[in-house]
Short mmCIF file of C-alpha atoms in Angstrom, two decimals:
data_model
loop_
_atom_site.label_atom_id
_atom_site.label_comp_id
_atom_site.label_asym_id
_atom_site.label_seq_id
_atom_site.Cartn_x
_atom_site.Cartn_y
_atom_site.Cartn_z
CA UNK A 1 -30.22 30.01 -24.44
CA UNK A 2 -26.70 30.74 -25.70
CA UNK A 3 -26.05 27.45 -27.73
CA UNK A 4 -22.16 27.18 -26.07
CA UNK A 5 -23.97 27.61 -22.53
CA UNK A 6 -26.17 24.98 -23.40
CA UNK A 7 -23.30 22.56 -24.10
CA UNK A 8 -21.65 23.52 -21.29
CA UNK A 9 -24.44 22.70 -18.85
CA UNK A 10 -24.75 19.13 -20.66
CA UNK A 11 -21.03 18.52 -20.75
CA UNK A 12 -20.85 18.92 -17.16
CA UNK A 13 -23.74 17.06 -15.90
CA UNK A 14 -22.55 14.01 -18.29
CA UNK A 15 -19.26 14.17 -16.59
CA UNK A 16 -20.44 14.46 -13.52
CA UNK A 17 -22.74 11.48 -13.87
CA UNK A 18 -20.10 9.48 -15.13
CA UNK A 19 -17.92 10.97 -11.73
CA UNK A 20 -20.50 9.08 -9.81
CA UNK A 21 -20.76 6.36 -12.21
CA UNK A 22 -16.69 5.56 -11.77
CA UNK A 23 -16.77 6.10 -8.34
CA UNK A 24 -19.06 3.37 -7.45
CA UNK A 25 -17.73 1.06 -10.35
CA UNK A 26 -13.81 1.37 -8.04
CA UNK A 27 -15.40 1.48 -4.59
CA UNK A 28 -14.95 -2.15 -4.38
CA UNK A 29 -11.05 -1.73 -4.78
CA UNK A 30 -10.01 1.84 -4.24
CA UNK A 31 -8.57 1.08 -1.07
CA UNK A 32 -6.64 -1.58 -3.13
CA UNK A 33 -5.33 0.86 -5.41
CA UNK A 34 -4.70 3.17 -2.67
CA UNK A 35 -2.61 0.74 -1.36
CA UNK A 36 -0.58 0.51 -4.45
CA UNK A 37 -0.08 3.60 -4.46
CA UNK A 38 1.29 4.45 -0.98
CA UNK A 39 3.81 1.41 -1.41
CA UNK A 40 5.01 3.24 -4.39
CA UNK A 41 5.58 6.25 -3.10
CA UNK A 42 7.47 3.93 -0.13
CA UNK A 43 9.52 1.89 -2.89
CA UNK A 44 10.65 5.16 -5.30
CA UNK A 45 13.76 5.84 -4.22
CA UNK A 46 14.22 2.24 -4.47
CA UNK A 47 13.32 2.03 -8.02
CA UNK A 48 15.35 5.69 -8.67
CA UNK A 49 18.06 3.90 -7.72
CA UNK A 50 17.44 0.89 -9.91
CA UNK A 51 16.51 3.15 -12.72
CA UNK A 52 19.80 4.75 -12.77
CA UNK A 53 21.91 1.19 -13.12
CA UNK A 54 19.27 -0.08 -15.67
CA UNK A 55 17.95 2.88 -17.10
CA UNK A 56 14.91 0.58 -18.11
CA UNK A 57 11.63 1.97 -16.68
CA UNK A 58 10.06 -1.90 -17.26
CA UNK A 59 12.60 -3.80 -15.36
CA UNK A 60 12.88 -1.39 -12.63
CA UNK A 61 9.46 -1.43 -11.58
CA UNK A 62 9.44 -5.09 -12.51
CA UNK A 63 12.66 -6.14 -10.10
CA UNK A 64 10.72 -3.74 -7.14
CA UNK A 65 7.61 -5.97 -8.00
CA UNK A 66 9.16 -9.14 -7.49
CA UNK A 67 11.02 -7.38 -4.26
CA UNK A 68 8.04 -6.52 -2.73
CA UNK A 69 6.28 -9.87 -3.14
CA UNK A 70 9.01 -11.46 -1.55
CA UNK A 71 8.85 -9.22 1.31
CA UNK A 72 5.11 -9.85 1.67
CA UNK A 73 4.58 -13.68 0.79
CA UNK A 74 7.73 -14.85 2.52
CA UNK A 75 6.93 -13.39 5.99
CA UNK A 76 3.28 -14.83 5.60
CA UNK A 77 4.44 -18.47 4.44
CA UNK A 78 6.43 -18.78 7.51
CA UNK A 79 4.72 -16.72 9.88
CA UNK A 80 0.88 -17.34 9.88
CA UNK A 81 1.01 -21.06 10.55
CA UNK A 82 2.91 -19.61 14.07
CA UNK A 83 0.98 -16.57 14.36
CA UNK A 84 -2.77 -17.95 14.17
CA UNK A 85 -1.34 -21.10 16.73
CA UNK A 86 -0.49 -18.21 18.88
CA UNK A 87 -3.45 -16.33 18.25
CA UNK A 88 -5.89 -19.51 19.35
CA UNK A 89 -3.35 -20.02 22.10
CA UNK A 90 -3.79 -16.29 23.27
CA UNK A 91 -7.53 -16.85 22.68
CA UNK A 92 -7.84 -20.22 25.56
CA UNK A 93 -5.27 -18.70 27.59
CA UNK A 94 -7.88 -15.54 28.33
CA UNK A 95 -10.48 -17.69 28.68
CA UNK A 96 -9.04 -18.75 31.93
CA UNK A 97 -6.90 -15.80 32.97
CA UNK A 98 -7.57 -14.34 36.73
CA UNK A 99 -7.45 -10.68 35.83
CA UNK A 100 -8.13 -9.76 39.72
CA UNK A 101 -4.93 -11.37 41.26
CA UNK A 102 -2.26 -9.76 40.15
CA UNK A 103 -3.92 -6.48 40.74
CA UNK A 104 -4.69 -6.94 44.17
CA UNK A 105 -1.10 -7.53 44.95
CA UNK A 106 -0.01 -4.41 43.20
CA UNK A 107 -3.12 -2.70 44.79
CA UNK A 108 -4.27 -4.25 47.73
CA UNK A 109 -5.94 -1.27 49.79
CA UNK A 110 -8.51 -0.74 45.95
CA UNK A 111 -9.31 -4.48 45.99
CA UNK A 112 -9.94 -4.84 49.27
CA UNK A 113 -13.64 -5.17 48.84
CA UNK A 114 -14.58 -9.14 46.60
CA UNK A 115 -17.70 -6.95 44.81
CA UNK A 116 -15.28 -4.00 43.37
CA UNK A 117 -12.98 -6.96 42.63
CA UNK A 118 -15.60 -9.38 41.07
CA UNK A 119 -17.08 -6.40 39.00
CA UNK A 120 -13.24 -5.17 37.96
CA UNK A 121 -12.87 -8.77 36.96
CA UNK A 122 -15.90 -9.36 34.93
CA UNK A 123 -15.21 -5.86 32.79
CA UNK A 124 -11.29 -7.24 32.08
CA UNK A 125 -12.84 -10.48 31.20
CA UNK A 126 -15.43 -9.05 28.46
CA UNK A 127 -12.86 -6.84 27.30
CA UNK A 128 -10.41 -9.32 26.41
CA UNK A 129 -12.47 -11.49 25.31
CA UNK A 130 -14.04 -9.58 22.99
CA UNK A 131 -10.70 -8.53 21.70
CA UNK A 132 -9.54 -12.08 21.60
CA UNK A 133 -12.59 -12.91 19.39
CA UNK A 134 -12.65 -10.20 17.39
CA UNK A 135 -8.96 -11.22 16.30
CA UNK A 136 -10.09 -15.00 15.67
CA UNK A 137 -12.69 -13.68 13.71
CA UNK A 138 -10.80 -11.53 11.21
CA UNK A 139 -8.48 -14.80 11.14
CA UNK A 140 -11.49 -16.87 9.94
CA UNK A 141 -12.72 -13.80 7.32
CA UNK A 142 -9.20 -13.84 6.10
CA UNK A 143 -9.50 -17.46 5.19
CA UNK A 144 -12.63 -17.78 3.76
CA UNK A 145 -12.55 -14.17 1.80
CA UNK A 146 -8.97 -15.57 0.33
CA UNK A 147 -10.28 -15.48 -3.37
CA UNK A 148 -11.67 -12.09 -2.94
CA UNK A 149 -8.25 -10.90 -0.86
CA UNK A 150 -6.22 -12.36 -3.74
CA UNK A 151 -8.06 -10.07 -6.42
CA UNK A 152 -7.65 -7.01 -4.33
CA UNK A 153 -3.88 -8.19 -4.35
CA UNK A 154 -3.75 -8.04 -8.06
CA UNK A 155 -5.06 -4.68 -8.19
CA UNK A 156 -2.33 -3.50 -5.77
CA UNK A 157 0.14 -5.11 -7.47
CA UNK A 158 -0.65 -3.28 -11.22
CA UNK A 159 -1.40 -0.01 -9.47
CA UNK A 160 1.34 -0.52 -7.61
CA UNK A 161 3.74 -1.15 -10.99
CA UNK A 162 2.28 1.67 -13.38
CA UNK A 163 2.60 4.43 -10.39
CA UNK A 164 5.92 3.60 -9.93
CA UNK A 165 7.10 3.28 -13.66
CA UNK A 166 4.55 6.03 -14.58
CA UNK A 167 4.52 8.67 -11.88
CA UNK A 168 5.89 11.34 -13.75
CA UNK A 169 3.34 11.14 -16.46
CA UNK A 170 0.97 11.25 -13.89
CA UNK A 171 2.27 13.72 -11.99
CA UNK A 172 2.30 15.94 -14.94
CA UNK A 173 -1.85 15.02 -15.62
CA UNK A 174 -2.87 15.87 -12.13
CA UNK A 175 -0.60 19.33 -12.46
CA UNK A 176 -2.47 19.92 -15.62
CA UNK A 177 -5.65 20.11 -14.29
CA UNK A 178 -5.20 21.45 -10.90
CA UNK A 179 -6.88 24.93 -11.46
CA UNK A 180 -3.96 26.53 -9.26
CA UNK A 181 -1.17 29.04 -10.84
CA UNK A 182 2.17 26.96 -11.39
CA UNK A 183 4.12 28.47 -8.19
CA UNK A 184 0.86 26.97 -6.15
CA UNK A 185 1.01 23.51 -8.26
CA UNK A 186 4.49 23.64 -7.23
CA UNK A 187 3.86 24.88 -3.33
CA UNK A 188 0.98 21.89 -2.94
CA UNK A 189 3.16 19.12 -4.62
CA UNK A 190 5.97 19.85 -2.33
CA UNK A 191 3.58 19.66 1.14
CA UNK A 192 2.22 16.91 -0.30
CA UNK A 193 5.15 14.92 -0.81
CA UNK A 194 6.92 16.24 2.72
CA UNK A 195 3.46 15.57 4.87
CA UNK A 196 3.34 12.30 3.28
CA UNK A 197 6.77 11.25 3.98
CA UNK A 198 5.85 12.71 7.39
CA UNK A 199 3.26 10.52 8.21
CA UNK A 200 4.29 7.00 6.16
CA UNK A 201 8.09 7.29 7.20
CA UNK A 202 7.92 8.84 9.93
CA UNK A 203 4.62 7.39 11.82
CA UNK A 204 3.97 3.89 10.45
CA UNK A 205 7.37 2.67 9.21
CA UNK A 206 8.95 4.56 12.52
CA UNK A 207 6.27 3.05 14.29
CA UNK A 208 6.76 -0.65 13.03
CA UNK A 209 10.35 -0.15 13.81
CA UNK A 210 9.57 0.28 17.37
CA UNK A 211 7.57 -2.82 17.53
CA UNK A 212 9.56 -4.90 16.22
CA UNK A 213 12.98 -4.08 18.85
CA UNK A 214 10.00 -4.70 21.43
CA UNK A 215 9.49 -8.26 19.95
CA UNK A 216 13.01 -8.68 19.51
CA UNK A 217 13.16 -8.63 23.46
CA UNK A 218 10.17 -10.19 23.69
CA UNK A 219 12.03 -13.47 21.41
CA UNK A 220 15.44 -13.02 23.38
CA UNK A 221 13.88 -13.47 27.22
CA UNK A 222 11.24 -16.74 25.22
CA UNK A 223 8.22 -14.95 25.88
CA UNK A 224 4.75 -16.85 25.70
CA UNK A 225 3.83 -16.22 22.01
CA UNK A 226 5.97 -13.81 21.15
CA UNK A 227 5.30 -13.26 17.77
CA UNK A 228 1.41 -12.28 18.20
CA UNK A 229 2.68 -9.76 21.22
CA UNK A 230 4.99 -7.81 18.33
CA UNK A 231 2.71 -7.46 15.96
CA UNK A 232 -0.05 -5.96 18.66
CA UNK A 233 3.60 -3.67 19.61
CA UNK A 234 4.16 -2.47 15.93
CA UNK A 235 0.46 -1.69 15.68
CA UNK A 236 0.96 0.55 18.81
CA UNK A 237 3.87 2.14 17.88
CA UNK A 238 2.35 3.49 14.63
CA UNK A 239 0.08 5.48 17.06
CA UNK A 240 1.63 8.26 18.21
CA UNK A 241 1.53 9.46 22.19
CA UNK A 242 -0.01 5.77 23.18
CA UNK A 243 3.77 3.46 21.20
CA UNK A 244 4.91 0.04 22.05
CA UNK A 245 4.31 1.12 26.24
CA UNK A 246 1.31 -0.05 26.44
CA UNK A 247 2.12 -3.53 25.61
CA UNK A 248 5.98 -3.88 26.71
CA UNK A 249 4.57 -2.68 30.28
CA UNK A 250 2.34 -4.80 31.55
CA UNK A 251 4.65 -7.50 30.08
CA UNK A 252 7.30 -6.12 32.17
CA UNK A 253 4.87 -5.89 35.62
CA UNK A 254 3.35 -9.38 35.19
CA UNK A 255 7.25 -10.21 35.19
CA UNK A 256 8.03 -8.54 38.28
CA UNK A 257 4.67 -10.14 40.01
CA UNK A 258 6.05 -13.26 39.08
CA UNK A 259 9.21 -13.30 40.22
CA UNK A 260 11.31 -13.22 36.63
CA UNK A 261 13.14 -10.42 37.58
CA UNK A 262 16.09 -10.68 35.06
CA UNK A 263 13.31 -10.87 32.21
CA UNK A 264 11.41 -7.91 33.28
CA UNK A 265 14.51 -5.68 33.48
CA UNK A 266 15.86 -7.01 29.98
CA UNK A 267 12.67 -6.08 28.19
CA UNK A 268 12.18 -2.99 30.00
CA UNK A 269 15.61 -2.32 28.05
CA UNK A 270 14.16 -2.98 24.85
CA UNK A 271 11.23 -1.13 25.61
CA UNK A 272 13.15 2.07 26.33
CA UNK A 273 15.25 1.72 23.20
CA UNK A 274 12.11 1.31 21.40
CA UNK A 275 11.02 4.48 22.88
CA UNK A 276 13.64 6.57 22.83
CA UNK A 277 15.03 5.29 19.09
CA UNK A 278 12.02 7.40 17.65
CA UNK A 279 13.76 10.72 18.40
CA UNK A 280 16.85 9.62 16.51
CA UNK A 281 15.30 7.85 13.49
CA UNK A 282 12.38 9.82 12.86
CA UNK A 283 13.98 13.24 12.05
CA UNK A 284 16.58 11.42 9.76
CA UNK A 285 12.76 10.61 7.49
CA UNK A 286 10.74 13.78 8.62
CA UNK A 287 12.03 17.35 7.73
CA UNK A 288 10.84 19.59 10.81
CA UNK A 289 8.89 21.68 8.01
CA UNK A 290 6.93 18.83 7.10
CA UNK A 291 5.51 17.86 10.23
CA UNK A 292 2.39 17.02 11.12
CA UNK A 293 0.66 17.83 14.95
CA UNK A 294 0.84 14.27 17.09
CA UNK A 295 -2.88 15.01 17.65
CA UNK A 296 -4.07 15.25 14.25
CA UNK A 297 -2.45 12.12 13.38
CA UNK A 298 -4.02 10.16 15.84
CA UNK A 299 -7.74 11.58 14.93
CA UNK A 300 -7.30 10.57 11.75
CA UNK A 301 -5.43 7.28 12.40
CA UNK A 302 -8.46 6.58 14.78
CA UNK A 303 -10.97 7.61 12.83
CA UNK A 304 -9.40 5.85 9.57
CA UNK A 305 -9.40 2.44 11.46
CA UNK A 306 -13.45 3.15 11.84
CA UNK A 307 -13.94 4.07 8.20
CA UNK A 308 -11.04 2.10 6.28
CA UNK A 309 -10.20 -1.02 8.82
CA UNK A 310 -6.65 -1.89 9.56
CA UNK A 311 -5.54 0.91 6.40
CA UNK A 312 -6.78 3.33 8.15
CA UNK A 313 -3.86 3.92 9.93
CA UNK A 314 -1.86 5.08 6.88
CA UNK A 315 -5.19 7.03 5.21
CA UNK A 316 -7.05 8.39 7.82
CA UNK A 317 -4.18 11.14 8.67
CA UNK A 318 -2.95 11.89 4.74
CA UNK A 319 -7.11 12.64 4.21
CA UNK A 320 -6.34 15.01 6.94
CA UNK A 321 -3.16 16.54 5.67
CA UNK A 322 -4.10 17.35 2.30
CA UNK A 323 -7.33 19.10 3.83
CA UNK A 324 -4.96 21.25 5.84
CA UNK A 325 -2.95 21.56 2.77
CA UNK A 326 -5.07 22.83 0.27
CA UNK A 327 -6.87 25.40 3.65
CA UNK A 328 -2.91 26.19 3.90
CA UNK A 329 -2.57 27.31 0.46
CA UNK A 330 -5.97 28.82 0.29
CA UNK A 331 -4.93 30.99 3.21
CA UNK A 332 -1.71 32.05 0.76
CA UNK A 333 0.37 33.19 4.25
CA UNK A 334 3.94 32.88 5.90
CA UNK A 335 2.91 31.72 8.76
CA UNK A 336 3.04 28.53 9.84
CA UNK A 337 -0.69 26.77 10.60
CA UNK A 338 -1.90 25.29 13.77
CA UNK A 339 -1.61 22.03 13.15
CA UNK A 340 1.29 21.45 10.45
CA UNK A 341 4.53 23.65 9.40
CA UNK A 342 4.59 23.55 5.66
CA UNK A 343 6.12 26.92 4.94
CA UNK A 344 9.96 27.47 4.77
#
């Protein structure tokens, strides 16, 4: 055997064993660094902007740091004590809730018969109850998994710094070996950067956006535990085709059933603004030759919450877009895919 073969063969298997080796030594935090470094791609032009009045790469990405902990640890310091009272408070107050009521008023003729209604009832019931558990239950995880959460917080945090102060370097290392000509390293950079702005501008922070002018009605008209209802309507509006309707709405009917008319028409309000504000946000984030196909993006937001948890939402669909990427590139045509527009 040709002795340069030979080392060839070895070379690769003792990378590849070490491949395997490193991935299972970062499993435990690769979603952490992950993490980090989605918020840095969030936070660059931040720090560009920084850069340019400091034109120190350190303090930059050092002021962003201390930024984005004070975005993240003053929230929590004065919103969880509120939040997980609201959360129990949600919890008791389904416990007891008639589900069957309010929607034999609205539908009297369908709930005419008690065993359709007592059956209709018991499903609501097990469904939010489960829900309602499964949420004190992450509460309680969150708690007593707080050293391990505050380790994967360091990790996000130093990922989170060198990407941002180091991203050209790296940029430059992943270009180098990419086994792609330069006008393809160029071509799959550029998709990737526009189909990630696509779905982290334009889904999740669009998304949260929505939520929150939904629980800024919800606080305005002193809804029952307002806070816990925005956060479920951010969450919603991330996904795309379901947004903050489906919890602004039934909001708004059990309103109307009981009688607070003003209130249900003031948050309907909101809730239309929150719906309609995505068409004039979004395409100030999302070029129209960066999109990505609603349907797509809620696979893979769906499927990322299975596989990733709560991070999913964010991973699940850029998994998805760089596939279609890279089968974009490979196909090396004008024309526009199925499922994204990445060409000019």
């Amino acid at each position: 055997m040709d002795k340069d073969y030979f080392n060839k063969i070895v070379t690769t298997i003792i990378l590849g064993v070490l491949i395997v080796l490193s991935f299972f030594l970062l499993k435990p935090i690769l979603l952490s660094i992950i993490v980090g470094i989605i918020l840095a791609f969030i936070f660059n032009p931040v720090y560009n902007w920084i850069f340019k009045i400091t034109k120190l790469q350190n303090l930059s990405a050092g002021l962003i740091c201390v930024l984005l902990i004070l975005l993240i640890f003053l929230p929590l310091w004065f919103f969880t004590p509120i939040f997980i009272e609201q959360s129990f408070e949600v919890y008791l107050a389904s416990q007891q809730m008639d589900f069957v009521t309010p929607l034999k008023n609205i539908f009297p003729s369908l709930f005419a018969s008690e065993e359709f209604s007592a059956e209709i009832g018991s499903v609501l019931y097990s469904f939010v109850t489960k829900m309602t558990n499964s949420l004190v239950n992450l509460l309680s995880q969150l708690i007593l998994n707080f050293p391990t959460i505050f380790l994967q917080l360091i990790v996000t945090f130093f990922t989170f710094f060198f990407v941002l102060r180091d991203k050209d370097i790296i940029v430059s290392y992943l270009q180098s070996i990419l086994p792609f000509s330069k006008d393809i390293e160029k071509k799959l950079f550029e998709s990737s950067k526009g189909i990630t702005s696509s779905v982290i501008y334009g889904q999740v922070i669009i998304g949260m956006i929505q939520g929150l002018i939904v629980g800024l009605g919800l606080f305005i008209f002193n809804i029952p535990n307002a806070l816990f209802l925005t956060l479920l309507a951010s969450l919603a509006g991330i996904f795309p085709i379901i947004g903050t309707t489906i919890v602004w709405l039934p909001i708004v009917i059990y309103l109307f059933i009981k009688g607070s008319t003003f209130s249900a028409i003031g948050i309907t309000m909101f809730g239309i603004t929150s719906n309609v504000i995505d068409n004039v946000i979004r395409p100030a984030f999302v070029s129209k030759k960066t999109r990505m196909h609603p349907l797509l993006v809620l696979i893979g937001m769906i499927g990322g919450l299975f596989l990733f948890g709560i991070l999913g939402f964010i991973i699940g669909p850029l998994i998805i877009a760089y596939v279609l990427i890279i089968l974009e590139i490979y196909r090396l045509k004008k024309t526009s895919g199925i499922f994204t527009v990445l060409h000019e």
